[in-house]
mmCIF file of C-alpha atoms in Angstrom:
data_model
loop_
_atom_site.group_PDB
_atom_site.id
_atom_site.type_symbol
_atom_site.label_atom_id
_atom_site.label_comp_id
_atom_site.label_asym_id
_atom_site.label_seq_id
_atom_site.Cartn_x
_atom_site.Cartn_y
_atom_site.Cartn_z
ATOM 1 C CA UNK A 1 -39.038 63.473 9.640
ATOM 2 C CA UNK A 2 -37.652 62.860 12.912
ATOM 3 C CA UNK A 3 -36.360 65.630 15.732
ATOM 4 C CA UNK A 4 -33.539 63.703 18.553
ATOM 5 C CA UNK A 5 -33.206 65.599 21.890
ATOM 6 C CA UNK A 6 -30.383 65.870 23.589
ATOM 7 C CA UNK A 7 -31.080 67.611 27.094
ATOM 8 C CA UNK A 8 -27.112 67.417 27.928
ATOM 9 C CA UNK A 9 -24.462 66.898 24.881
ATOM 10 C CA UNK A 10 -20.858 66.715 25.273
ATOM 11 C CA UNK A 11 -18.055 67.160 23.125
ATOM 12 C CA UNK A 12 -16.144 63.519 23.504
ATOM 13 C CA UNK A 13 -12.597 63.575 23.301
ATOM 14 C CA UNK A 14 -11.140 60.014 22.999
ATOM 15 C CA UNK A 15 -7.533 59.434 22.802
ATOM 16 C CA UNK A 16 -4.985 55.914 24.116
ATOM 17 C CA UNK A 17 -2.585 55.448 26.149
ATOM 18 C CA UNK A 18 0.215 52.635 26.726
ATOM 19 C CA UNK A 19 -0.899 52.330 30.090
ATOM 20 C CA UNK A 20 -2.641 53.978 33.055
ATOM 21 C CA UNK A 21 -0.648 54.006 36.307
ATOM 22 C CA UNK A 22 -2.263 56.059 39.036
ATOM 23 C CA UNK A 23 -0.257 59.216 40.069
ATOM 24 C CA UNK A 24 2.195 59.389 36.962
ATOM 25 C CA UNK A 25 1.408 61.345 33.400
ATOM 26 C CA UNK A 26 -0.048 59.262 30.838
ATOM 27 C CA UNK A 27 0.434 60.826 27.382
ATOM 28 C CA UNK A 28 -2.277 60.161 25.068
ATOM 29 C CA UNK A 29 -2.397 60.236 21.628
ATOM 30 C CA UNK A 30 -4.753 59.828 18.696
ATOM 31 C CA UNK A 31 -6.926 62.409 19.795
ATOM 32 C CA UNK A 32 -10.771 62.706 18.426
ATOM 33 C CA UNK A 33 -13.274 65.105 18.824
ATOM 34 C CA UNK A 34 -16.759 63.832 18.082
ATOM 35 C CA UNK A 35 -20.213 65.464 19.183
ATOM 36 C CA UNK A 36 -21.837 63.403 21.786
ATOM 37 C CA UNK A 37 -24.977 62.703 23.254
ATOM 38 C CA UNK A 38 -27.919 59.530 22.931
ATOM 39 C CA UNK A 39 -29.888 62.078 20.421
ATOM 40 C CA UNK A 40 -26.940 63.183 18.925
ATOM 41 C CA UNK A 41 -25.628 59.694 18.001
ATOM 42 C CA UNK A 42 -28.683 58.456 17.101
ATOM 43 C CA UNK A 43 -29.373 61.458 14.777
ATOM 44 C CA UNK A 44 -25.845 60.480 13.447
ATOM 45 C CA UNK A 45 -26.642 57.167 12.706
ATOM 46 C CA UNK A 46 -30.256 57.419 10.949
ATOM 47 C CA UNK A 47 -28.810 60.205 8.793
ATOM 48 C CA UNK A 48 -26.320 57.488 7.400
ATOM 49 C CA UNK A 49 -29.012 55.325 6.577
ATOM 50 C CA UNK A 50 -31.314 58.165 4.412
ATOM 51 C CA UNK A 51 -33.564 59.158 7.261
ATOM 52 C CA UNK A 52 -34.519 63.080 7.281
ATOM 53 C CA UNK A 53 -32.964 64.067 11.001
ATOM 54 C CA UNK A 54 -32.796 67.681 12.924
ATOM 55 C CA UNK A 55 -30.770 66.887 15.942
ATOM 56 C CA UNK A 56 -31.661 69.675 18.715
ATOM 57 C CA UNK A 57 -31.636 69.931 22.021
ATOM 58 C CA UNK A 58 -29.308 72.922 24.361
ATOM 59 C CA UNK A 59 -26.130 73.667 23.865
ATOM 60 C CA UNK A 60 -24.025 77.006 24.566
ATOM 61 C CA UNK A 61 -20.514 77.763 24.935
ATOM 62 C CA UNK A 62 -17.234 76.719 22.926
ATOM 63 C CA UNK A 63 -17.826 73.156 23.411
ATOM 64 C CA UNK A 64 -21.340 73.639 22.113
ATOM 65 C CA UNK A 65 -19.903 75.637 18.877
ATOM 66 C CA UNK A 66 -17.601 72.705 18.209
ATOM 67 C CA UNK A 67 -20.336 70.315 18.192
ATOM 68 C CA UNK A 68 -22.223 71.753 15.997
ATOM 69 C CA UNK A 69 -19.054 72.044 13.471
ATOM 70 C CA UNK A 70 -18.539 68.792 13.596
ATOM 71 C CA UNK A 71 -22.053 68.300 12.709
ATOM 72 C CA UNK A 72 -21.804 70.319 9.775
ATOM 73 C CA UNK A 73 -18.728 68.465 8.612
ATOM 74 C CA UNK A 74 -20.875 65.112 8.935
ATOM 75 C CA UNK A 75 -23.973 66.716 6.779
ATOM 76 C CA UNK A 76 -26.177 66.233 10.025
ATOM 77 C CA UNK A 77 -28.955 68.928 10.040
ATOM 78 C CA UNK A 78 -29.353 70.770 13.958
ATOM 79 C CA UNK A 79 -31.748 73.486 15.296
ATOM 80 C CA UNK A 80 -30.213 73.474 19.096
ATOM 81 C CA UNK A 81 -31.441 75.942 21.770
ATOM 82 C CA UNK A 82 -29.022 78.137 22.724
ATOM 83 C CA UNK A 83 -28.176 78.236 26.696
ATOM 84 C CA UNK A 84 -26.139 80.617 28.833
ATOM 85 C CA UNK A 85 -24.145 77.618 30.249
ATOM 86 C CA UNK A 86 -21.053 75.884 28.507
ATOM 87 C CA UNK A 87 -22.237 72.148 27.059
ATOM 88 C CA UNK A 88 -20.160 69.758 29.063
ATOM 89 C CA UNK A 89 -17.135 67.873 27.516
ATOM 90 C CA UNK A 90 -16.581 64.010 28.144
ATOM 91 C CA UNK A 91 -13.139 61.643 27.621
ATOM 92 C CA UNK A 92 -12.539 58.198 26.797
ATOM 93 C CA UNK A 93 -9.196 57.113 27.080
ATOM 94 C CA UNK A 94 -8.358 53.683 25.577
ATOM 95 C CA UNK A 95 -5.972 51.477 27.527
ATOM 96 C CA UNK A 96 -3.497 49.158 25.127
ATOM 97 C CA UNK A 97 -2.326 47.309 28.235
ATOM 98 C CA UNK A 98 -5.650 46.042 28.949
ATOM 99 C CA UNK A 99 -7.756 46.885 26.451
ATOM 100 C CA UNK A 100 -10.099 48.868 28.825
ATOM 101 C CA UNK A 101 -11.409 52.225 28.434
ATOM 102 C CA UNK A 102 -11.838 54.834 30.796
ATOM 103 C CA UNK A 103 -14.879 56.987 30.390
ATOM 104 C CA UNK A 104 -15.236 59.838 32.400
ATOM 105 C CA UNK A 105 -18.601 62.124 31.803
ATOM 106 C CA UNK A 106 -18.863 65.541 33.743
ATOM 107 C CA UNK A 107 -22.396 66.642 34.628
ATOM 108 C CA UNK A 108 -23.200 69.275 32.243
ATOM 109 C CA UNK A 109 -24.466 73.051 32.944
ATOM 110 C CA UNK A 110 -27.451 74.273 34.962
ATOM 111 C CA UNK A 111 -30.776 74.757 32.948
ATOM 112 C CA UNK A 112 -32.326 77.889 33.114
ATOM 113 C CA UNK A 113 -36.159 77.197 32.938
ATOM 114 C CA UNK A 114 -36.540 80.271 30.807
ATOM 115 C CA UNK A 115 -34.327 77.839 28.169
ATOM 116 C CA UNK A 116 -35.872 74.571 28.948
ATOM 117 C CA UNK A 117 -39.463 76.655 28.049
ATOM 118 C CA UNK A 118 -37.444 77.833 24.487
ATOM 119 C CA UNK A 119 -36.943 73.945 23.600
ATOM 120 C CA UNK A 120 -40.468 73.518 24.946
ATOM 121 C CA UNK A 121 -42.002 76.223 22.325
ATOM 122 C CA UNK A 122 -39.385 74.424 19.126
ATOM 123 C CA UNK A 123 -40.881 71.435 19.608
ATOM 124 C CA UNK A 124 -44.634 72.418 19.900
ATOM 125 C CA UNK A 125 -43.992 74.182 16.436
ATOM 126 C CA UNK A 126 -41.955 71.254 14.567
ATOM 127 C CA UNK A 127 -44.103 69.508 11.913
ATOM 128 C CA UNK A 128 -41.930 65.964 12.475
ATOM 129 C CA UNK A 129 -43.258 63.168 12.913
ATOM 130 C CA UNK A 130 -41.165 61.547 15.148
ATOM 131 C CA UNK A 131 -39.106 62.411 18.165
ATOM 132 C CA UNK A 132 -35.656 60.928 19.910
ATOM 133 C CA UNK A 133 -35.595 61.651 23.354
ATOM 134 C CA UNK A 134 -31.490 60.575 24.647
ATOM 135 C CA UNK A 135 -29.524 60.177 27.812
ATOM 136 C CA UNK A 136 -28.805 61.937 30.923
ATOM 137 C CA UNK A 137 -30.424 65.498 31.832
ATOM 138 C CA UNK A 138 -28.027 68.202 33.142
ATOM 139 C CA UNK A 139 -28.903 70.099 36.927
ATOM 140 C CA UNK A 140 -31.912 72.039 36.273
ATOM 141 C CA UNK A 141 -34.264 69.404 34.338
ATOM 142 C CA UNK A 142 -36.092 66.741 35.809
ATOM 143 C CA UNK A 143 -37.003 63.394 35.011
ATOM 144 C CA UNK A 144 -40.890 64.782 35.392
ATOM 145 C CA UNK A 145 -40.321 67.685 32.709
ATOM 146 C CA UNK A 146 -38.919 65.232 30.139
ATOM 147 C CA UNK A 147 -42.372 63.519 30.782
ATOM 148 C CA UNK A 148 -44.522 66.329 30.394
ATOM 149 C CA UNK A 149 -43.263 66.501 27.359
ATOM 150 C CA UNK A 150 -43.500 62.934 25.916
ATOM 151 C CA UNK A 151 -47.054 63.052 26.873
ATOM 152 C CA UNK A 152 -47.304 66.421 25.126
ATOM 153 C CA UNK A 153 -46.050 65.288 21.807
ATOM 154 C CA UNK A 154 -47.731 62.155 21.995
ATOM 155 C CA UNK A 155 -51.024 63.518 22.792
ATOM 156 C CA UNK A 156 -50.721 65.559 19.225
ATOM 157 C CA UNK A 157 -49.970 61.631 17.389
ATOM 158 C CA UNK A 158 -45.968 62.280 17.403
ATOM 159 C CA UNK A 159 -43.905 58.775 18.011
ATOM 160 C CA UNK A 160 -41.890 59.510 21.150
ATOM 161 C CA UNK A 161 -38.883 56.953 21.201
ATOM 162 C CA UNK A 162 -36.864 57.293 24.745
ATOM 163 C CA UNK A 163 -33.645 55.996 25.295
ATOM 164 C CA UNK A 164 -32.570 57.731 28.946
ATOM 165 C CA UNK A 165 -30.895 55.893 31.513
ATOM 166 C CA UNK A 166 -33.019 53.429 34.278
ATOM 167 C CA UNK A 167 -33.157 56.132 37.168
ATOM 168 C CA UNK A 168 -35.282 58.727 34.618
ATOM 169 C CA UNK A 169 -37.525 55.873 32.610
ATOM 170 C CA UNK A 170 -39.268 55.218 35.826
ATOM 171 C CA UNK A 171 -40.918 58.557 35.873
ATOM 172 C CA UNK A 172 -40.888 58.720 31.849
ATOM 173 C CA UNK A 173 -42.572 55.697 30.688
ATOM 174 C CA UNK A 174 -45.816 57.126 32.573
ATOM 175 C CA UNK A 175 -45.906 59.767 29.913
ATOM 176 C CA UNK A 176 -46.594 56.430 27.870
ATOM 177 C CA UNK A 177 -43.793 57.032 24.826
ATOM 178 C CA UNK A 178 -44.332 54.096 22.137
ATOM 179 C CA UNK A 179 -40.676 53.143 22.155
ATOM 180 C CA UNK A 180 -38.201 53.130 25.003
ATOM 181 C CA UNK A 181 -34.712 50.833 25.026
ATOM 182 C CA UNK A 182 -33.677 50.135 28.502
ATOM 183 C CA UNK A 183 -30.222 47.905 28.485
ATOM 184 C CA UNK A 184 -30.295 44.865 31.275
ATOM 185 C CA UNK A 185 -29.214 46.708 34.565
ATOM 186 C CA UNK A 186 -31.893 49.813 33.316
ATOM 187 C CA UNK A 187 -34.880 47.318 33.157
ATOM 188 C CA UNK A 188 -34.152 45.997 36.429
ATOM 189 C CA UNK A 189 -34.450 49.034 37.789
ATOM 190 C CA UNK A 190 -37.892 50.249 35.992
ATOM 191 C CA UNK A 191 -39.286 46.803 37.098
ATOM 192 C CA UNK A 192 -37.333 46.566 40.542
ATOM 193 C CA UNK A 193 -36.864 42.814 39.816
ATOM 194 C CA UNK A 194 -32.842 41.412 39.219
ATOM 195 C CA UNK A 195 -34.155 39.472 36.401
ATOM 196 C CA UNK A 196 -31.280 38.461 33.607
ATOM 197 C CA UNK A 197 -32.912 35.875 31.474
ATOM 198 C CA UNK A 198 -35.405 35.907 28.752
ATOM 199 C CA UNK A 199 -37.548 33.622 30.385
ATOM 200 C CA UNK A 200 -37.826 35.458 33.170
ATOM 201 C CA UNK A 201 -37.558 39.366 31.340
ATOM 202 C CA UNK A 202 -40.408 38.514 28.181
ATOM 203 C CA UNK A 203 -43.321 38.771 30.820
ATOM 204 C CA UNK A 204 -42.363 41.771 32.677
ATOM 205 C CA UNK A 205 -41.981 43.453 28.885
ATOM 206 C CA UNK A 206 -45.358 41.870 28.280
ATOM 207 C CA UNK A 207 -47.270 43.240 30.808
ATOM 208 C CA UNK A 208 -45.539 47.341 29.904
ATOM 209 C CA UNK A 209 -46.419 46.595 26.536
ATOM 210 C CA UNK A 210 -49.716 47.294 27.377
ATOM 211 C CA UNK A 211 -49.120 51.239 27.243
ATOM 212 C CA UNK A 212 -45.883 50.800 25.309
ATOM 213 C CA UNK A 213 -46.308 49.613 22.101
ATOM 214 C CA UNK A 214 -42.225 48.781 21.559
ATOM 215 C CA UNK A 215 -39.743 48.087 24.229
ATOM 216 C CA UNK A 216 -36.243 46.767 23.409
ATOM 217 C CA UNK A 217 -33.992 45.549 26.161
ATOM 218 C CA UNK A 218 -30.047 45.197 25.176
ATOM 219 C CA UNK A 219 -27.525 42.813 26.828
ATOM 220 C CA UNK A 220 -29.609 39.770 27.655
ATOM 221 C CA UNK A 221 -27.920 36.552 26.904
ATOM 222 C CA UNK A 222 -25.448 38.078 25.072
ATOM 223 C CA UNK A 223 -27.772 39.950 22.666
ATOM 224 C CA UNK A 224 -31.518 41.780 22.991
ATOM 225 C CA UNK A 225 -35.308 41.590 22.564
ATOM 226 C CA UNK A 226 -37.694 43.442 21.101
ATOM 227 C CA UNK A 227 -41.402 42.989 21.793
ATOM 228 C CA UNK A 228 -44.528 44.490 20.996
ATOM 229 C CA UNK A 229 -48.221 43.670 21.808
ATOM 230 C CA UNK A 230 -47.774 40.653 18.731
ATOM 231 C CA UNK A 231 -44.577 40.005 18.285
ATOM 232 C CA UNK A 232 -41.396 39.063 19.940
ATOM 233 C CA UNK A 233 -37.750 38.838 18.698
ATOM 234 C CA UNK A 234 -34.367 37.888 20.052
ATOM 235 C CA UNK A 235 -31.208 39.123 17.801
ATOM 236 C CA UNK A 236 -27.178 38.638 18.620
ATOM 237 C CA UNK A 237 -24.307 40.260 16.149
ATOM 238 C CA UNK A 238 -22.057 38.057 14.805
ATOM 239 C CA UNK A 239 -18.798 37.252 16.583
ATOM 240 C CA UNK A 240 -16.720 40.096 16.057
ATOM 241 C CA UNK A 241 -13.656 42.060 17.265
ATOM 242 C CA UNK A 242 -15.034 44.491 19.769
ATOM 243 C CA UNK A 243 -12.900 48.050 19.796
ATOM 244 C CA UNK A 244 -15.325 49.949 21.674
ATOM 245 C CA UNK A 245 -18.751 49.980 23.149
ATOM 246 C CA UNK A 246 -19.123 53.529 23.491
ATOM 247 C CA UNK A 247 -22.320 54.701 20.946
ATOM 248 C CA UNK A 248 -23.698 51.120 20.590
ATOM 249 C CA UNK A 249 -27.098 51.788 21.994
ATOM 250 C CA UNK A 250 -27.817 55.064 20.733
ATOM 251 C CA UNK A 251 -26.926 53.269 17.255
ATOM 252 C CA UNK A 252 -29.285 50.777 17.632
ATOM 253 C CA UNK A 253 -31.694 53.400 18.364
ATOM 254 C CA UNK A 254 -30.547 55.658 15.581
ATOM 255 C CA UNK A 255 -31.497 52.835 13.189
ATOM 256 C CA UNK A 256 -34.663 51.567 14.571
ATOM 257 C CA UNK A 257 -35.837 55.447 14.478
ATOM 258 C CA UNK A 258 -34.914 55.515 10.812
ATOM 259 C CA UNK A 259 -37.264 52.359 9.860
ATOM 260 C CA UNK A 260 -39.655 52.922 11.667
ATOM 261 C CA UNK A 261 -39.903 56.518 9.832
ATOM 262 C CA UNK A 262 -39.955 54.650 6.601
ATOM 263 C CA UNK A 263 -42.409 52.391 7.482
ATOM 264 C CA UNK A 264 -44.280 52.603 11.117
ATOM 265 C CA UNK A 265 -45.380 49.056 10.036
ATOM 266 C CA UNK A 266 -41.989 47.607 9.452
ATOM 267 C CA UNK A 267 -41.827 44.338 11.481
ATOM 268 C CA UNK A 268 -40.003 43.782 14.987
ATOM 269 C CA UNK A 269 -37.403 41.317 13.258
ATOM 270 C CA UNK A 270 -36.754 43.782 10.467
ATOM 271 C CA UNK A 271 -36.442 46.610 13.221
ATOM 272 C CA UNK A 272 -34.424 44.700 15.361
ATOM 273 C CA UNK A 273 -32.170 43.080 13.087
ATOM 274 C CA UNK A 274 -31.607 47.019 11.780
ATOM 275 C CA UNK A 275 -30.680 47.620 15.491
ATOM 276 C CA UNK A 276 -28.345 44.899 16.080
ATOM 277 C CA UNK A 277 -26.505 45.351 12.562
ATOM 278 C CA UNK A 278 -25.939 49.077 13.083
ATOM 279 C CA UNK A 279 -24.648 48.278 16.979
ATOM 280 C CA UNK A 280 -22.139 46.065 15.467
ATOM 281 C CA UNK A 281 -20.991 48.692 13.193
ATOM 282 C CA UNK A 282 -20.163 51.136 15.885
ATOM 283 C CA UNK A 283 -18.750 48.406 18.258
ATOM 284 C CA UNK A 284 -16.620 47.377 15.526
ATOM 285 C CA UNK A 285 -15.074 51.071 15.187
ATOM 286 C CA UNK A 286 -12.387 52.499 17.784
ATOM 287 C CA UNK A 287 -12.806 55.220 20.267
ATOM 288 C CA UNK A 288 -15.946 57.458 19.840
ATOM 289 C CA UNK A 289 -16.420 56.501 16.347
ATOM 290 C CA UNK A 290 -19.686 55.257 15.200
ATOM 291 C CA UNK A 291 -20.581 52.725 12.326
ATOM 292 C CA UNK A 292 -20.862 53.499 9.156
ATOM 293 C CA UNK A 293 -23.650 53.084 6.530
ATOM 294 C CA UNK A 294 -21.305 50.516 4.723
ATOM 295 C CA UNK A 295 -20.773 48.703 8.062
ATOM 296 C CA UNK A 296 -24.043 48.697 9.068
ATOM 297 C CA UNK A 297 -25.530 46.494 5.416
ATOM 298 C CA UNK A 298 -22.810 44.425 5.792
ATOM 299 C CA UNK A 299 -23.476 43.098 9.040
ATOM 300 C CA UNK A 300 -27.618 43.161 8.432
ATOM 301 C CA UNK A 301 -27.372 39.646 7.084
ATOM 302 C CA UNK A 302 -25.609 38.226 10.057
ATOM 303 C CA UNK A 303 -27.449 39.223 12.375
ATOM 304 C CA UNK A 304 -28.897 35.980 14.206
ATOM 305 C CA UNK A 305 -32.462 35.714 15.233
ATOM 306 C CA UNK A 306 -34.966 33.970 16.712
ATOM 307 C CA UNK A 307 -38.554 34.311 17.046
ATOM 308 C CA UNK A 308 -40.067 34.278 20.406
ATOM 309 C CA UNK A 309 -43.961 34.274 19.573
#
């Protein structure tokens, strides 16, 4: 059973547009709504592949009832904390000119600490196994709350998987969570080091293996590594046509959560490959869609790796 945390969703609206010029009306069309969110997507994701998912986290105005519709539409199980504060809403617009996207994300609502203590209490009575902790916190939550509480749920045996961007892990990983998945420009920040190689990225993963057990890092030489105290993997996705990166990580995420619920002794190159194959599936879809499960088994196969030692 796994629990993903989302301490700031959004309601994405993606749409395209011919072309963006600055200071005239662009008209967009094909509109979607999607619930968004690390947790959320990666909730998303391991519920396509079987895994038993609550997505929570707080949410609280329209925006926040839409999400959770959309949820329900999607058979994705939720238990969010309610807030007094309207959940933020993000947009993607898609660019055929250039084939660009613009991504604009708002900062979300102020926490009351009254409500950040009611997500506190949920998860101190939850009987998963397993918890998601994804992307940015919202004014009112600090990057040393989100700690206490990794080293809270890990203290009582729970996995704690985090997947928040660079300027929080710093902070976080001291809490000592047993998976985190910093991309490229994120690890260079937690190590302070502009490192962009595997030669020179495997010992600096090496030496925070040694209080955290699994630590992926995405978009190194085109693909990513996953390491643990014995093993080391490198995986790329096949060459494909890439519509949209938004969800990719969280996807990867989603699916290593879901195997290693099935099986916390599944293998890095079995987790990994899972990782890579579902990213492809979501960067293969347009806008704010994410992969499906049918997407994500056909590109397990391809997935190239290599074995690091």
């Amino acid at each position: 059973m796994i629990t993903t945390i989302t301490f700031n969703p959004a309601l994405d609206i993606s749409g395209t547009v011919d072309n963006l010029i600055p200071n005239e009306k662009s008209y967009v069309y094909g509109e979607i709504q999607t619930p968004g969110g690390n947790g959320i997507n990666a909730a998303i994701i391991a519920t396509r592949l079987g895994a038993k998912v609550t997505a929570s986290g707080l949410i609280g105005g329209p925006n926040g009832d839409v999400i959770m519709e959309l949820l329900d539409k999607i058979k994705v199980k939720h238990a969010f904390i309610p807030i007094t504060g309207k959940t933020r809403l993000n947009l993607t617009v898609n660019n055929c000119d250039n084939h660009k996207q613009t991504r604009l994300s708002f900062p979300g609502p102020k926490i009351k600490a009254a409500e950040m203590q009611n997500l506190t209490l949920f998860l101190q009575k939850t009987r998963d196994e397993m918890f998601v902790f994804g992307g940015s916190l919202p004014p009112g939550i600090k990057a040393n709350a989100v700690a206490s509480l990794v080293r809270a749920c890990s203290r009582k045996g729970k996995i704690c998987i985090v997947d928040m961007p660079g300027n929080l892990l710093k902070d976080i990983v001291k809490s000592k969570p047993y998976f985190v998945k910093p991309n490229l420009i994120e690890f260079q920040d937690l190590v302070g080091k502009k490192v962009n190689t595997i030669k020179t990225i495997l010992p600096l993963v090496r030496k925070l293996n040694k209080w955290i057990p699994l630590i992926c890092v995405s978009s190194v030489e085109g693909g990513a590594i996953l390491v643990s105290k014995d093993e080391a993997w490198y995986g790329k996705i096949p060459k494909v046509k890439i519509l949209s990166t938004v969800g990719a990580g969280d996807s990867m995420v989603g699916a290593i959560s879901m195997r290693l619920d099935a099986d916390p002794e599944t293998s890095v190159e079995e987790l990994l490959r899972w990782g890579l194959a579902s990213s492809c599936a979501t960067l293969t879809e347009k806008g704010m869609v994410l992969g499906s499960k049918k997407s994500i088994v056909k590109y397990y196969p391809q997935i190239i790796m290599k074995n690091l030692g």
